[in-house]
PDB file of C-alpha atoms in Angstrom:
ATOM      1  CA  MET A   1       5.585  35.068  13.506  1.00 72.00           C
ATOM      2  CA  LYS A   2       6.073  32.422  10.859  1.00 70.00           C
ATOM      3  CA  ILE A   3       3.258  31.258   8.612  1.00 72.00           C
ATOM      4  CA  LEU A   4       3.390  27.698   7.321  1.00 69.00           C
ATOM      5  CA  LEU A   5       1.256  26.175   4.620  1.00 78.00           C
ATOM      6  CA  ALA A   6      -0.109  22.734   5.345  1.00 78.00           C
ATOM      7  CA  SER A   7       0.412  19.942   2.878  1.00 79.00           C
ATOM      8  CA  THR A   8      -2.500  18.989   0.703  1.00 82.00           C
ATOM      9  CA  GLU A   9      -4.476  15.806   1.171  1.00 86.00           C
ATOM     10  CA  GLU A  10      -3.164  14.597  -2.181  1.00 91.00           C
ATOM     11  CA  GLN A  11       0.432  15.028  -1.024  1.00 87.00           C
ATOM     12  CA  GLU A  12      -0.232  13.004   2.121  1.00 87.00           C
ATOM     13  CA  GLU A  13      -1.859  10.293  -0.005  1.00 91.00           C
ATOM     14  CA  THR A  14       1.128  10.328  -2.365  1.00 94.00           C
ATOM     15  CA  ILE A  15       3.530   9.845   0.544  1.00 92.00           C
ATOM     16  CA  GLN A  16       1.521   6.858   1.773  1.00 93.00           C
ATOM     17  CA  GLU A  17       1.311   5.430  -1.768  1.00 96.00           C
ATOM     18  CA  LEU A  18       5.090   5.677  -2.165  1.00 96.00           C
ATOM     19  CA  ILE A  19       5.666   3.978   1.183  1.00 95.00           C
ATOM     20  CA  THR A  20       3.186   1.250   0.215  1.00 95.00           C
ATOM     21  CA  TYR A  21       4.995   0.840  -3.105  1.00 96.00           C
ATOM     22  CA  ILE A  22       8.291   0.343  -1.285  1.00 95.00           C
ATOM     23  CA  TYR A  23       6.752  -2.252   1.038  1.00 94.00           C
ATOM     24  CA  CYS A  24       4.740  -4.099  -1.650  1.00 91.00           C
ATOM     25  CA  THR A  25       7.013  -3.881  -4.693  1.00 90.00           C
ATOM     26  CA  ILE A  26      10.607  -3.165  -3.719  1.00 91.00           C
ATOM     27  CA  PHE A  27      11.006  -4.949  -0.388  1.00 91.00           C
ATOM     28  CA  PRO A  28       9.620  -8.323  -1.632  1.00 88.00           C
ATOM     29  CA  ARG A  29      12.316  -8.332  -4.345  1.00 86.00           C
ATOM     30  CA  TYR A  30      15.154  -8.077  -1.851  1.00 86.00           C
ATOM     31  CA  PHE A  31      13.882  -9.360   1.489  1.00 88.00           C
ATOM     32  CA  THR A  32      11.881 -12.246   2.917  1.00 88.00           C
ATOM     33  CA  ASP A  33       8.452 -11.803   4.502  1.00 90.00           C
ATOM     34  CA  ASP A  34       9.953 -12.246   7.962  1.00 93.00           C
ATOM     35  CA  GLU A  35      12.424  -9.448   7.330  1.00 93.00           C
ATOM     36  CA  ILE A  36       9.686  -7.154   6.002  1.00 92.00           C
ATOM     37  CA  GLU A  37       7.594  -7.905   9.072  1.00 94.00           C
ATOM     38  CA  GLN A  38      10.551  -6.855  11.219  1.00 95.00           C
ATOM     39  CA  PHE A  39      10.781  -3.618   9.215  1.00 93.00           C
ATOM     40  CA  GLU A  40       7.159  -2.887  10.101  1.00 92.00           C
ATOM     41  CA  GLN A  41       7.850  -3.571  13.769  1.00 92.00           C
ATOM     42  CA  LEU A  42      10.883  -1.263  13.592  1.00 91.00           C
ATOM     43  CA  GLU A  43       8.590   1.371  12.023  1.00 89.00           C
ATOM     44  CA  VAL A  44      10.615   1.756   8.845  1.00 91.00           C
ATOM     45  CA  LEU A  45       9.185   4.759   6.935  1.00 90.00           C
ATOM     46  CA  HIS A  46       6.322   5.297   9.379  1.00 85.00           C
ATOM     47  CA  THR A  47       5.115   8.890   9.384  1.00 78.00           C
ATOM     48  CA  ASP A  48       2.841   8.671  12.407  1.00 74.00           C
ATOM     49  CA  THR A  49       5.343   7.862  15.150  1.00 59.00           C
ATOM     50  CA  ASP A  50       5.967  10.049  18.190  1.00 57.00           C
ATOM     51  CA  TYR A  51       9.553  10.831  17.260  1.00 54.00           C
ATOM     52  CA  THR A  52       8.926  11.819  13.634  1.00 58.00           C
ATOM     53  CA  ARG A  53       9.778  15.439  12.885  1.00 64.00           C
ATOM     54  CA  TYR A  54       7.571  15.472   9.801  1.00 66.00           C
ATOM     55  CA  ASN A  55       4.905  18.072  10.576  1.00 69.00           C
ATOM     56  CA  GLY A  56       2.962  17.918   7.338  1.00 76.00           C
ATOM     57  CA  THR A  57       3.878  21.311   5.928  1.00 81.00           C
ATOM     58  CA  LEU A  58       3.839  21.926   2.192  1.00 84.00           C
ATOM     59  CA  LYS A  59       7.621  22.155   1.965  1.00 86.00           C
ATOM     60  CA  GLU A  60       8.227  19.052   4.078  1.00 87.00           C
ATOM     61  CA  ALA A  61       5.722  17.003   2.089  1.00 88.00           C
ATOM     62  CA  PHE A  62       7.420  18.017  -1.149  1.00 93.00           C
ATOM     63  CA  GLN A  63      10.839  17.074   0.255  1.00 94.00           C
ATOM     64  CA  VAL A  64       9.629  13.683   1.477  1.00 94.00           C
ATOM     65  CA  ILE A  65       7.850  12.910  -1.808  1.00 95.00           C
ATOM     66  CA  SER A  66      10.825  13.859  -3.950  1.00 97.00           C
ATOM     67  CA  SER A  67      13.235  11.923  -1.710  1.00 97.00           C
ATOM     68  CA  LEU A  68      11.081   8.788  -1.776  1.00 97.00           C
ATOM     69  CA  GLN A  69      10.652   9.018  -5.560  1.00 97.00           C
ATOM     70  CA  THR A  70      14.388   9.447  -6.047  1.00 96.00           C
ATOM     71  CA  LEU A  71      15.228   6.514  -3.778  1.00 96.00           C
ATOM     72  CA  ILE A  72      12.726   4.318  -5.621  1.00 95.00           C
ATOM     73  CA  SER A  73      14.195   5.319  -8.975  1.00 94.00           C
ATOM     74  CA  LEU A  74      17.748   4.657  -7.838  1.00 92.00           C
ATOM     75  CA  ILE A  75      16.848   1.278  -6.365  1.00 91.00           C
ATOM     76  CA  GLU A  76      14.961   0.193  -9.483  1.00 88.00           C
ATOM     77  CA  THR A  77      17.712   1.242 -11.890  1.00 85.00           C
ATOM     78  CA  ASP A  78      21.214  -0.153 -12.196  1.00 66.00           C
ATOM     79  CA  THR A  79      22.510   0.503  -8.699  1.00 58.00           C
ATOM     80  CA  THR A  80      25.885  -1.061  -9.392  1.00 64.00           C
ATOM     81  CA  LYS A  81      27.126   2.336 -10.500  1.00 66.00           C
ATOM     82  CA  SER A  82      28.720   4.243  -7.661  1.00 73.00           C
ATOM     83  CA  ASP A  83      27.827   7.514  -9.415  1.00 77.00           C
ATOM     84  CA  TYR A  84      24.412   7.428  -7.782  1.00 86.00           C
ATOM     85  CA  GLU A  85      25.601   6.715  -4.267  1.00 89.00           C
ATOM     86  CA  GLU A  86      25.982  10.386  -3.378  1.00 90.00           C
ATOM     87  CA  MET A  87      22.467  11.136  -4.642  1.00 92.00           C
ATOM     88  CA  TYR A  88      21.112   8.148  -2.709  1.00 93.00           C
ATOM     89  CA  ASP A  89      22.848   9.276   0.487  1.00 93.00           C
ATOM     90  CA  HIS A  90      21.619  12.855   0.049  1.00 95.00           C
ATOM     91  CA  ASN A  91      17.988  11.743  -0.237  1.00 96.00           C
ATOM     92  CA  LEU A  92      18.459   9.347   2.641  1.00 95.00           C
ATOM     93  CA  SER A  93      19.717  12.248   4.778  1.00 95.00           C
ATOM     94  CA  ILE A  94      16.605  14.263   3.883  1.00 94.00           C
ATOM     95  CA  LEU A  95      14.407  11.446   5.182  1.00 93.00           C
ATOM     96  CA  LYS A  96      16.581  11.172   8.289  1.00 91.00           C
ATOM     97  CA  SER A  97      16.178  14.907   8.920  1.00 90.00           C
ATOM     98  CA  PHE A  98      12.464  14.210   9.427  1.00 87.00           C
ATOM     99  CA  ASN A  99      13.291  11.101  11.506  1.00 85.00           C
ATOM    100  CA  LEU A 100      11.774   8.856   8.866  1.00 89.00           C
ATOM    101  CA  PHE A 101      13.600   5.619   9.580  1.00 90.00           C
ATOM    102  CA  PHE A 102      15.059   3.993   6.435  1.00 93.00           C
ATOM    103  CA  PRO A 103      18.122   2.027   7.585  1.00 93.00           C
ATOM    104  CA  PHE A 104      19.258   0.804   4.171  1.00 92.00           C
ATOM    105  CA  ASN A 105      22.195   1.911   2.109  1.00 89.00           C
ATOM    106  CA  MET A 106      22.643   1.125  -1.572  1.00 87.00           C
ATOM    107  CA  ASP A 107      24.475  -2.108  -0.798  1.00 85.00           C
ATOM    108  CA  HIS A 108      21.232  -3.631   0.485  1.00 85.00           C
ATOM    109  CA  PHE A 109      19.770  -3.264  -3.000  1.00 83.00           C
ATOM    110  CA  ARG A 110      22.797  -4.071  -5.148  1.00 77.00           C
ATOM    111  CA  GLU A 111      22.218  -7.799  -5.284  1.00 71.00           C
ATOM    112  CA  TYR A 112      18.834  -8.687  -6.629  1.00 66.00           C
ATOM    113  CA  CYS A 113      17.455 -11.643  -4.710  1.00 61.00           C
ATOM    114  CA  ASN A 114      15.017 -13.713  -6.676  1.00 58.00           C
ATOM    115  CA  TYR A 115      12.164 -13.603  -4.191  1.00 53.00           C
ATOM    116  CA  GLU A 116       9.718 -12.795  -6.999  1.00 52.00           C
ATOM    117  CA  ASP A 117       9.168 -16.480  -7.726  1.00 56.00           C
ATOM    118  CA  LYS A 118       7.748 -17.124  -4.291  1.00 63.00           C
ATOM    119  CA  VAL A 119       4.474 -15.872  -2.939  1.00 66.00           C
ATOM    120  CA  SER A 120       4.822 -12.951  -0.572  1.00 69.00           C
ATOM    121  CA  VAL A 121       2.265 -11.625   1.850  1.00 68.00           C
ATOM    122  CA  TYR A 122       3.484  -8.115   1.067  1.00 66.00           C
ATOM    123  CA  ALA A 123       3.600  -8.311  -2.738  1.00 70.00           C
ATOM    124  CA  LYS A 124       0.623  -7.164  -4.731  1.00 69.00           C
ATOM    125  CA  PRO A 125      -1.272 -10.033  -6.359  1.00 66.00           C
ATOM    126  CA  ALA A 126      -0.691 -10.612 -10.059  1.00 64.00           C
ATOM    127  CA  ASN A 127      -4.444 -10.894 -10.614  1.00 64.00           C
ATOM    128  CA  GLN A 128      -7.652 -10.849  -8.653  1.00 66.00           C
ATOM    129  CA  LEU A 129     -10.374 -13.443  -8.555  1.00 63.00           C
ATOM    130  CA  LEU A 130     -13.833 -11.986  -8.973  1.00 53.00           C
ATOM    131  CA  VAL A 131     -16.557 -13.831  -7.122  1.00 52.00           C
TER     132      VAL A 131
END
């Protein structure tokens, strides 16, 4: 018999926050709204699909969180260095082991597209109007 510890509610929230950060902060820098909408339809980084092997154990949650954080850090830093490609691929393979679909390699994030100047449905607003 094997005993597994379930992930905490905070870990599950952290995973969702990291995925939201990728969709609202990183994707709008590199992709158009139409492309991001297609990513949602393709269930990129969705944890609640039928084919996901992520079961919500403590160990799995830690692996997913650390992989997402590492990928975010590598994307947001100078990704022109090929030194980080192996680390990127390793963390990508961890996500793939849980069938979390993230079909991007480092080349997708090497060239910074200036989509920040346009308004994106997915980007967080710069300020909020209080009524």
